[in-house]
Amino acid sequence: MRGFPPSMTLLRARSASEAVRLYAENPLAIPVAGGTDFMVSWNMGLLNEKTVLDIAGVREWAAVEEAGAVLRVGALATHAQLRDHPAVRRDFPLLAQAAATVGAVQIQNRGTLGGNIANASPAGDTFPALAVYDARVLAVSRAGKRSIPFVDVFAGVKKTILARGELISAVELPFLISKPDRQVFRKVGTRASQAISKTVAAGLLWLARDRTVAKARFALGSMAPTVRRLKAAEGFLAGRRLTPAVVDDAVALLAENVSPIDDIRSTAAYRLQVSRNILRSFLSPQ
Ligand SMILES: Cc1cc2nc3c(=O)[nH]c(=O)nc-3n(C[C@H](O)[C@H](O)[C@H](O)COP(=O)(O)OP(=O)(O)OC[C@H]3O[C@@H](n4cnc5c(N)ncnc54)[C@H](O)[C@@H]3O)c2cc1C
């Protein structure tokens, strides 16, 4: 690769089995897929003397395909693929909408879903959608394969539970049994593109025949070290009618599952207020 510092060793995998073997043999190697986060580290000089494992050529991890009860999205599927894919747009529209907000078109063309997850930023824009769709992450290493509930993949800011030598191969999205009555995706940043989220939200809601809430799922990013499902509000809403008082109480419960901070992009107070506004308008549409 032109421009690579001579001190950097580049390993290239052309198949899944080769990627797993090379990573097992070089457990300190840094995987690279689309390279959008990787390039930032490169520019900061953090990759000198490192071994890099390029997995971009593993074509079997790039497909988006139906597999029985799930849509299997290969780890190398790009945000552009997710944004445009008919099955993602039809069955998992919040994920397609989220992918369309990542960076701008250039980043969407190169950045992958696996890279977004492995990077484990608190502000990963696909995360709330994956959380409300109850996605699972498929990981593979020489020790074998495992399927991890999406929200359990994260151990903290920029940390996952993936072991050394373990790669994300795909994400599985279970098809919803019934169409939600309401759904929302909202990203709030400083600009329409190339903005890191101040808060990012996804929600699904099903109503019963008697107009009580059959099921509610709501998740927030940029509001805690890792993506959070609003379990307190979800549990409270189940079986209740969406009266103004119930909506007020559900919105008040939002704070139970998040711990926003002040940083260069926003304040904790702003993040909390905007997230509450999103939840309120989702529960009580005009
Ligand atoms: C200008 C810019 C704007 C951005 N805007 C956004 C944004 O709005 N929203 C957002 O969510 N993100 C944003 N990002 C972050 C980044 O583009 C995404 O996280 C992207 O999805 C990363 O994918 P990638 O394939 O490029 O990852 P890479 O850079 O190739 O890798 C990222 C990390 O994941 C690891 N990795 C990659 N693939 C795997 C795998 N299959 N298994 C295990 N580990 C793996 C790598 O070792 C590395 O640590 C932005 C980045 C830039 C540079």
mmCIF file of N, CA, C and O in Angstrom, residues 215-282:
data_model
loop_
_atom_site.group_PDB
_atom_site.id
_atom_site.type_symbol
_atom_site.label_atom_id
_atom_site.label_comp_id
_atom_site.label_asym_id
_atom_site.label_seq_id
_atom_site.Cartn_x
_atom_site.Cartn_y
_atom_site.Cartn_z
ATOM 1 N N LYS A 215 -46.198 -3.036 23.370
ATOM 2 C CA LYS A 215 -44.743 -3.156 23.533
ATOM 3 C C LYS A 215 -44.112 -1.839 23.095
ATOM 4 O O LYS A 215 -44.536 -1.244 22.098
ATOM 5 N N ALA A 216 -43.116 -1.395 23.844
ATOM 6 C CA ALA A 216 -42.380 -0.181 23.455
ATOM 7 C C ALA A 216 -40.891 -0.471 23.563
ATOM 8 O O ALA A 216 -40.449 -1.124 24.503
ATOM 9 N N ARG A 217 -40.160 -0.018 22.577
ATOM 10 C CA ARG A 217 -38.698 -0.129 22.634
ATOM 11 C C ARG A 217 -38.133 1.231 22.257
ATOM 12 O O ARG A 217 -38.548 1.808 21.250
ATOM 13 N N PHE A 218 -37.201 1.697 23.066
ATOM 14 C CA PHE A 218 -36.614 3.004 22.806
ATOM 15 C C PHE A 218 -35.152 2.939 23.233
ATOM 16 O O PHE A 218 -34.835 2.375 24.270
ATOM 17 N N ALA A 219 -34.265 3.493 22.410
ATOM 18 C CA ALA A 219 -32.832 3.458 22.738
ATOM 19 C C ALA A 219 -32.195 4.796 22.395
ATOM 20 O O ALA A 219 -32.627 5.484 21.472
ATOM 21 N N LEU A 220 -31.172 5.122 23.161
ATOM 22 C CA LEU A 220 -30.455 6.388 22.966
ATOM 23 C C LEU A 220 -28.955 6.160 22.869
ATOM 24 O O LEU A 220 -28.397 5.318 23.599
ATOM 25 N N GLY A 221 -28.323 6.917 21.984
ATOM 26 C CA GLY A 221 -26.861 6.938 21.897
ATOM 27 C C GLY A 221 -26.356 8.316 22.308
ATOM 28 O O GLY A 221 -27.123 9.283 22.352
ATOM 29 N N SER A 222 -25.066 8.397 22.612
ATOM 30 C CA SER A 222 -24.420 9.653 23.069
ATOM 31 C C SER A 222 -24.932 10.114 24.415
ATOM 32 O O SER A 222 -24.724 11.273 24.799
ATOM 33 N N MET A 223 -25.620 9.246 25.121
ATOM 34 C CA MET A 223 -26.239 9.644 26.394
ATOM 35 C C MET A 223 -25.656 8.855 27.568
ATOM 36 O O MET A 223 -26.133 8.980 28.698
ATOM 37 N N ALA A 224 -24.647 8.035 27.293
ATOM 38 C CA ALA A 224 -24.024 7.186 28.305
ATOM 39 C C ALA A 224 -22.759 6.623 27.644
ATOM 40 O O ALA A 224 -22.584 6.780 26.432
ATOM 41 N N PRO A 225 -21.893 5.956 28.380
ATOM 42 C CA PRO A 225 -20.697 5.406 27.731
ATOM 43 C C PRO A 225 -21.035 4.430 26.595
ATOM 44 O O PRO A 225 -20.265 4.281 25.650
ATOM 45 N N THR A 226 -22.170 3.759 26.703
ATOM 46 C CA THR A 226 -22.590 2.815 25.657
ATOM 47 C C THR A 226 -24.068 3.069 25.351
ATOM 48 O O THR A 226 -24.759 3.712 26.132
ATOM 49 N N VAL A 227 -24.525 2.533 24.224
ATOM 50 C CA VAL A 227 -25.928 2.713 23.846
ATOM 51 C C VAL A 227 -26.841 2.154 24.951
ATOM 52 O O VAL A 227 -26.511 1.162 25.589
ATOM 53 N N ARG A 228 -27.965 2.810 25.169
ATOM 54 C CA ARG A 228 -28.864 2.385 26.250
ATOM 55 C C ARG A 228 -30.280 2.164 25.751
ATOM 56 O O ARG A 228 -30.834 3.030 25.066
ATOM 57 N N ARG A 229 -30.870 1.028 26.085
ATOM 58 C CA ARG A 229 -32.323 0.848 25.957
ATOM 59 C C ARG A 229 -32.967 1.491 27.189
ATOM 60 O O ARG A 229 -32.458 1.350 28.300
ATOM 61 N N LEU A 230 -34.086 2.146 26.990
ATOM 62 C CA LEU A 230 -34.764 2.805 28.119
ATOM 63 C C LEU A 230 -35.703 1.802 28.785
ATOM 64 O O LEU A 230 -36.925 1.878 28.645
ATOM 65 N N LYS A 231 -35.098 0.887 29.502
ATOM 66 C CA LYS A 231 -35.862 -0.232 30.061
ATOM 67 C C LYS A 231 -36.918 0.232 31.063
ATOM 68 O O LYS A 231 -38.002 -0.353 31.136
ATOM 69 N N ALA A 232 -36.610 1.273 31.849
ATOM 70 C CA ALA A 232 -37.579 1.722 32.864
ATOM 71 C C ALA A 232 -38.839 2.251 32.181
ATOM 72 O O ALA A 232 -39.965 1.865 32.542
ATOM 73 N N ALA A 233 -38.662 3.113 31.176
ATOM 74 C CA ALA A 233 -39.820 3.672 30.471
ATOM 75 C C ALA A 233 -40.547 2.584 29.682
ATOM 76 O O ALA A 233 -41.789 2.540 29.660
ATOM 77 N N GLU A 234 -39.796 1.676 29.054
ATOM 78 C CA GLU A 234 -40.422 0.596 28.268
ATOM 79 C C GLU A 234 -41.330 -0.257 29.160
ATOM 80 O O GLU A 234 -42.466 -0.571 28.802
ATOM 81 N N GLY A 235 -40.804 -0.628 30.328
ATOM 82 C CA GLY A 235 -41.575 -1.475 31.250
ATOM 83 C C GLY A 235 -42.797 -0.743 31.778
ATOM 84 O O GLY A 235 -43.885 -1.321 31.894
ATOM 85 N N PHE A 236 -42.625 0.538 32.076
ATOM 86 C CA PHE A 236 -43.732 1.342 32.607
ATOM 87 C C PHE A 236 -44.861 1.464 31.571
ATOM 88 O O PHE A 236 -46.056 1.396 31.909
ATOM 89 N N LEU A 237 -44.494 1.647 30.308
ATOM 90 C CA LEU A 237 -45.507 1.896 29.269
ATOM 91 C C LEU A 237 -46.353 0.659 28.944
ATOM 92 O O LEU A 237 -47.524 0.790 28.562
ATOM 93 N N ALA A 238 -45.765 -0.519 29.118
ATOM 94 C CA ALA A 238 -46.465 -1.744 28.697
ATOM 95 C C ALA A 238 -47.805 -1.855 29.417
ATOM 96 O O ALA A 238 -47.884 -1.772 30.648
ATOM 97 N N GLY A 239 -48.880 -2.008 28.641
ATOM 98 C CA GLY A 239 -50.219 -2.187 29.201
ATOM 99 C C GLY A 239 -50.920 -0.877 29.536
ATOM 100 O O GLY A 239 -52.068 -0.894 29.983
ATOM 101 N N ARG A 240 -50.238 0.255 29.350
ATOM 102 C CA ARG A 240 -50.872 1.542 29.705
ATOM 103 C C ARG A 240 -51.357 2.274 28.446
ATOM 104 O O ARG A 240 -50.808 2.108 27.358
ATOM 105 N N ARG A 241 -52.370 3.085 28.636
ATOM 106 C CA ARG A 241 -52.856 3.964 27.587
ATOM 107 C C ARG A 241 -51.986 5.233 27.571
ATOM 108 O O ARG A 241 -51.572 5.686 28.632
ATOM 109 N N LEU A 242 -51.744 5.785 26.395
ATOM 110 C CA LEU A 242 -50.825 6.924 26.297
ATOM 111 C C LEU A 242 -51.535 8.242 26.631
ATOM 112 O O LEU A 242 -51.665 9.142 25.799
ATOM 113 N N THR A 243 -51.977 8.345 27.879
ATOM 114 C CA THR A 243 -52.595 9.602 28.333
ATOM 115 C C THR A 243 -51.471 10.626 28.580
ATOM 116 O O THR A 243 -50.299 10.231 28.754
ATOM 117 N N PRO A 244 -51.801 11.900 28.663
ATOM 118 C CA PRO A 244 -50.756 12.895 28.954
ATOM 119 C C PRO A 244 -49.988 12.574 30.241
ATOM 120 O O PRO A 244 -48.770 12.747 30.294
ATOM 121 N N ALA A 245 -50.673 12.085 31.267
ATOM 122 C CA ALA A 245 -49.979 11.785 32.530
ATOM 123 C C ALA A 245 -49.012 10.612 32.358
ATOM 124 O O ALA A 245 -47.889 10.635 32.891
ATOM 125 N N VAL A 246 -49.437 9.599 31.606
ATOM 126 C CA VAL A 246 -48.557 8.439 31.373
ATOM 127 C C VAL A 246 -47.335 8.872 30.559
ATOM 128 O O VAL A 246 -46.199 8.463 30.843
ATOM 129 N N VAL A 247 -47.557 9.708 29.555
ATOM 130 C CA VAL A 247 -46.428 10.207 28.748
ATOM 131 C C VAL A 247 -45.463 10.984 29.647
ATOM 132 O O VAL A 247 -44.239 10.771 29.600
ATOM 133 N N ASP A 248 -45.991 11.848 30.505
ATOM 134 C CA ASP A 248 -45.127 12.606 31.430
ATOM 135 C C ASP A 248 -44.279 11.660 32.280
ATOM 136 O O ASP A 248 -43.079 11.868 32.453
ATOM 137 N N ASP A 249 -44.917 10.632 32.814
ATOM 138 C CA ASP A 249 -44.189 9.706 33.695
ATOM 139 C C ASP A 249 -43.125 8.921 32.918
ATOM 140 O O ASP A 249 -42.013 8.700 33.408
ATOM 141 N N ALA A 250 -43.466 8.511 31.695
ATOM 142 C CA ALA A 250 -42.489 7.765 30.883
ATOM 143 C C ALA A 250 -41.289 8.655 30.553
ATOM 144 O O ALA A 250 -40.133 8.221 30.643
ATOM 145 N N VAL A 251 -41.564 9.895 30.211
ATOM 146 C CA VAL A 251 -40.478 10.838 29.889
ATOM 147 C C VAL A 251 -39.601 11.057 31.124
ATOM 148 O O VAL A 251 -38.366 11.114 31.030
ATOM 149 N N ALA A 252 -40.232 11.144 32.282
ATOM 150 C CA ALA A 252 -39.452 11.341 33.520
ATOM 151 C C ALA A 252 -38.547 10.132 33.790
ATOM 152 O O ALA A 252 -37.458 10.274 34.346
ATOM 153 N N LEU A 253 -38.986 8.951 33.384
ATOM 154 C CA LEU A 253 -38.200 7.732 33.640
ATOM 155 C C LEU A 253 -36.975 7.607 32.730
ATOM 156 O O LEU A 253 -36.087 6.788 32.987
ATOM 157 N N LEU A 254 -36.945 8.408 31.660
ATOM 158 C CA LEU A 254 -35.813 8.320 30.714
ATOM 159 C C LEU A 254 -34.468 8.419 31.439
ATOM 160 O O LEU A 254 -33.538 7.672 31.152
ATOM 161 N N ALA A 255 -34.414 9.342 32.417
ATOM 162 C CA ALA A 255 -33.135 9.609 33.101
ATOM 163 C C ALA A 255 -32.603 8.397 33.852
ATOM 164 O O ALA A 255 -31.409 8.327 34.164
ATOM 165 N N GLU A 256 -33.466 7.424 34.130
ATOM 166 C CA GLU A 256 -33.020 6.243 34.897
ATOM 167 C C GLU A 256 -31.987 5.408 34.148
ATOM 168 O O GLU A 256 -31.218 4.678 34.756
ATOM 169 N N ASN A 257 -32.008 5.480 32.811
ATOM 170 C CA ASN A 257 -31.141 4.587 32.045
ATOM 171 C C ASN A 257 -29.981 5.294 31.342
ATOM 172 O O ASN A 257 -29.266 4.659 30.559
ATOM 173 N N VAL A 258 -29.832 6.582 31.566
ATOM 174 C CA VAL A 258 -28.754 7.296 30.871
ATOM 175 C C VAL A 258 -27.931 8.114 31.856
ATOM 176 O O VAL A 258 -28.359 8.342 32.998
ATOM 177 N N SER A 259 -26.756 8.546 31.422
ATOM 178 C CA SER A 259 -25.882 9.366 32.278
ATOM 179 C C SER A 259 -25.098 10.314 31.371
ATOM 180 O O SER A 259 -23.897 10.160 31.198
ATOM 181 N N PRO A 260 -25.808 11.279 30.754
ATOM 182 C CA PRO A 260 -25.128 12.158 29.792
ATOM 183 C C PRO A 260 -24.068 13.026 30.465
ATOM 184 O O PRO A 260 -24.152 13.288 31.671
ATOM 185 N N ILE A 261 -23.114 13.455 29.648
ATOM 186 C CA ILE A 261 -22.033 14.305 30.187
ATOM 187 C C ILE A 261 -21.942 15.602 29.380
ATOM 188 O O ILE A 261 -22.446 15.685 28.260
ATOM 189 N N ASP A 262 -21.257 16.595 29.977
ATOM 190 C CA ASP A 262 -20.876 17.801 29.238
ATOM 191 C C ASP A 262 -19.605 17.461 28.461
ATOM 192 O O ASP A 262 -18.680 16.869 29.027
ATOM 193 N N ASP A 263 -19.555 17.811 27.189
ATOM 194 C CA ASP A 263 -18.294 17.682 26.454
ATOM 195 C C ASP A 263 -18.243 18.755 25.375
ATOM 196 O O ASP A 263 -19.089 19.651 25.359
ATOM 197 N N ILE A 264 -17.272 18.654 24.464
ATOM 198 C CA ILE A 264 -17.117 19.741 23.482
ATOM 199 C C ILE A 264 -18.317 19.854 22.548
ATOM 200 O O ILE A 264 -18.516 20.869 21.917
ATOM 201 N N ARG A 265 -19.124 18.793 22.464
ATOM 202 C CA ARG A 265 -20.234 18.839 21.511
ATOM 203 C C ARG A 265 -21.539 19.339 22.118
ATOM 204 O O ARG A 265 -22.419 19.807 21.416
ATOM 205 N N SER A 266 -21.696 19.177 23.422
ATOM 206 C CA SER A 266 -22.982 19.523 24.017
ATOM 207 C C SER A 266 -22.854 19.539 25.539
ATOM 208 O O SER A 266 -21.779 19.268 26.081
ATOM 209 N N THR A 267 -23.969 19.838 26.176
ATOM 210 C CA THR A 267 -24.005 19.739 27.641
ATOM 211 C C THR A 267 -24.932 18.587 28.014
ATOM 212 O O THR A 267 -25.825 18.199 27.233
ATOM 213 N N ALA A 268 -24.744 18.086 29.209
ATOM 214 C CA ALA A 268 -25.613 17.007 29.694
ATOM 215 C C ALA A 268 -27.064 17.476 29.724
ATOM 216 O O ALA A 268 -27.986 16.749 29.331
ATOM 217 N N ALA A 269 -27.269 18.730 30.158
ATOM 218 C CA ALA A 269 -28.635 19.251 30.294
ATOM 219 C C ALA A 269 -29.320 19.316 28.921
ATOM 220 O O ALA A 269 -30.492 18.941 28.784
ATOM 221 N N TYR A 270 -28.592 19.775 27.904
ATOM 222 C CA TYR A 270 -29.171 19.867 26.556
ATOM 223 C C TYR A 270 -29.507 18.468 26.024
ATOM 224 O O TYR A 270 -30.587 18.217 25.493
ATOM 225 N N ARG A 271 -28.562 17.562 26.214
ATOM 226 C CA ARG A 271 -28.774 16.192 25.717
ATOM 227 C C ARG A 271 -30.040 15.580 26.343
ATOM 228 O O ARG A 271 -30.846 14.947 25.664
ATOM 229 N N LEU A 272 -30.160 15.807 27.653
ATOM 230 C CA LEU A 272 -31.297 15.225 28.371
ATOM 231 C C LEU A 272 -32.607 15.853 27.884
ATOM 232 O O LEU A 272 -33.587 15.150 27.608
ATOM 233 N N GLN A 273 -32.607 17.174 27.754
ATOM 234 C CA GLN A 273 -33.842 17.859 27.357
ATOM 235 C C GLN A 273 -34.265 17.444 25.946
ATOM 236 O O GLN A 273 -35.442 17.133 25.702
ATOM 237 N N VAL A 274 -33.302 17.397 25.025
ATOM 238 C CA VAL A 274 -33.644 17.045 23.637
ATOM 239 C C VAL A 274 -34.114 15.588 23.562
ATOM 240 O O VAL A 274 -35.075 15.271 22.854
ATOM 241 N N SER A 275 -33.461 14.724 24.306
ATOM 242 C CA SER A 275 -33.873 13.308 24.296
ATOM 243 C C SER A 275 -35.287 13.171 24.855
ATOM 244 O O SER A 275 -36.102 12.398 24.340
ATOM 245 N N ARG A 276 -35.565 13.914 25.905
ATOM 246 C CA ARG A 276 -36.929 13.894 26.472
ATOM 247 C C ARG A 276 -37.933 14.399 25.439
ATOM 248 O O ARG A 276 -39.029 13.846 25.297
ATOM 249 N N ASN A 277 -37.560 15.465 24.712
ATOM 250 C CA ASN A 277 -38.473 16.008 23.696
ATOM 251 C C ASN A 277 -38.765 14.961 22.613
ATOM 252 O O ASN A 277 -39.896 14.839 22.138
ATOM 253 N N ILE A 278 -37.728 14.227 22.218
ATOM 254 C CA ILE A 278 -37.912 13.204 21.158
ATOM 255 C C ILE A 278 -38.863 12.118 21.672
ATOM 256 O O ILE A 278 -39.796 11.699 20.980
ATOM 257 N N LEU A 279 -38.624 11.669 22.912
ATOM 258 C CA LEU A 279 -39.488 10.619 23.460
ATOM 259 C C LEU A 279 -40.922 11.133 23.594
ATOM 260 O O LEU A 279 -41.887 10.435 23.240
ATOM 261 N N ARG A 280 -41.069 12.363 24.052
ATOM 262 C CA ARG A 280 -42.414 12.918 24.235
ATOM 263 C C ARG A 280 -43.153 13.001 22.896
ATOM 264 O O ARG A 280 -44.308 12.595 22.786
ATOM 265 N N SER A 281 -42.496 13.485 21.870
ATOM 266 C CA SER A 281 -43.221 13.628 20.599
ATOM 267 C C SER A 281 -43.484 12.253 19.975
ATOM 268 O O SER A 281 -44.469 12.073 19.265
ATOM 269 N N PHE A 282 -42.635 11.279 20.269
ATOM 270 C CA PHE A 282 -42.874 9.914 19.783
ATOM 271 C C PHE A 282 -44.121 9.321 20.450
ATOM 272 O O PHE A 282 -44.946 8.663 19.810
#
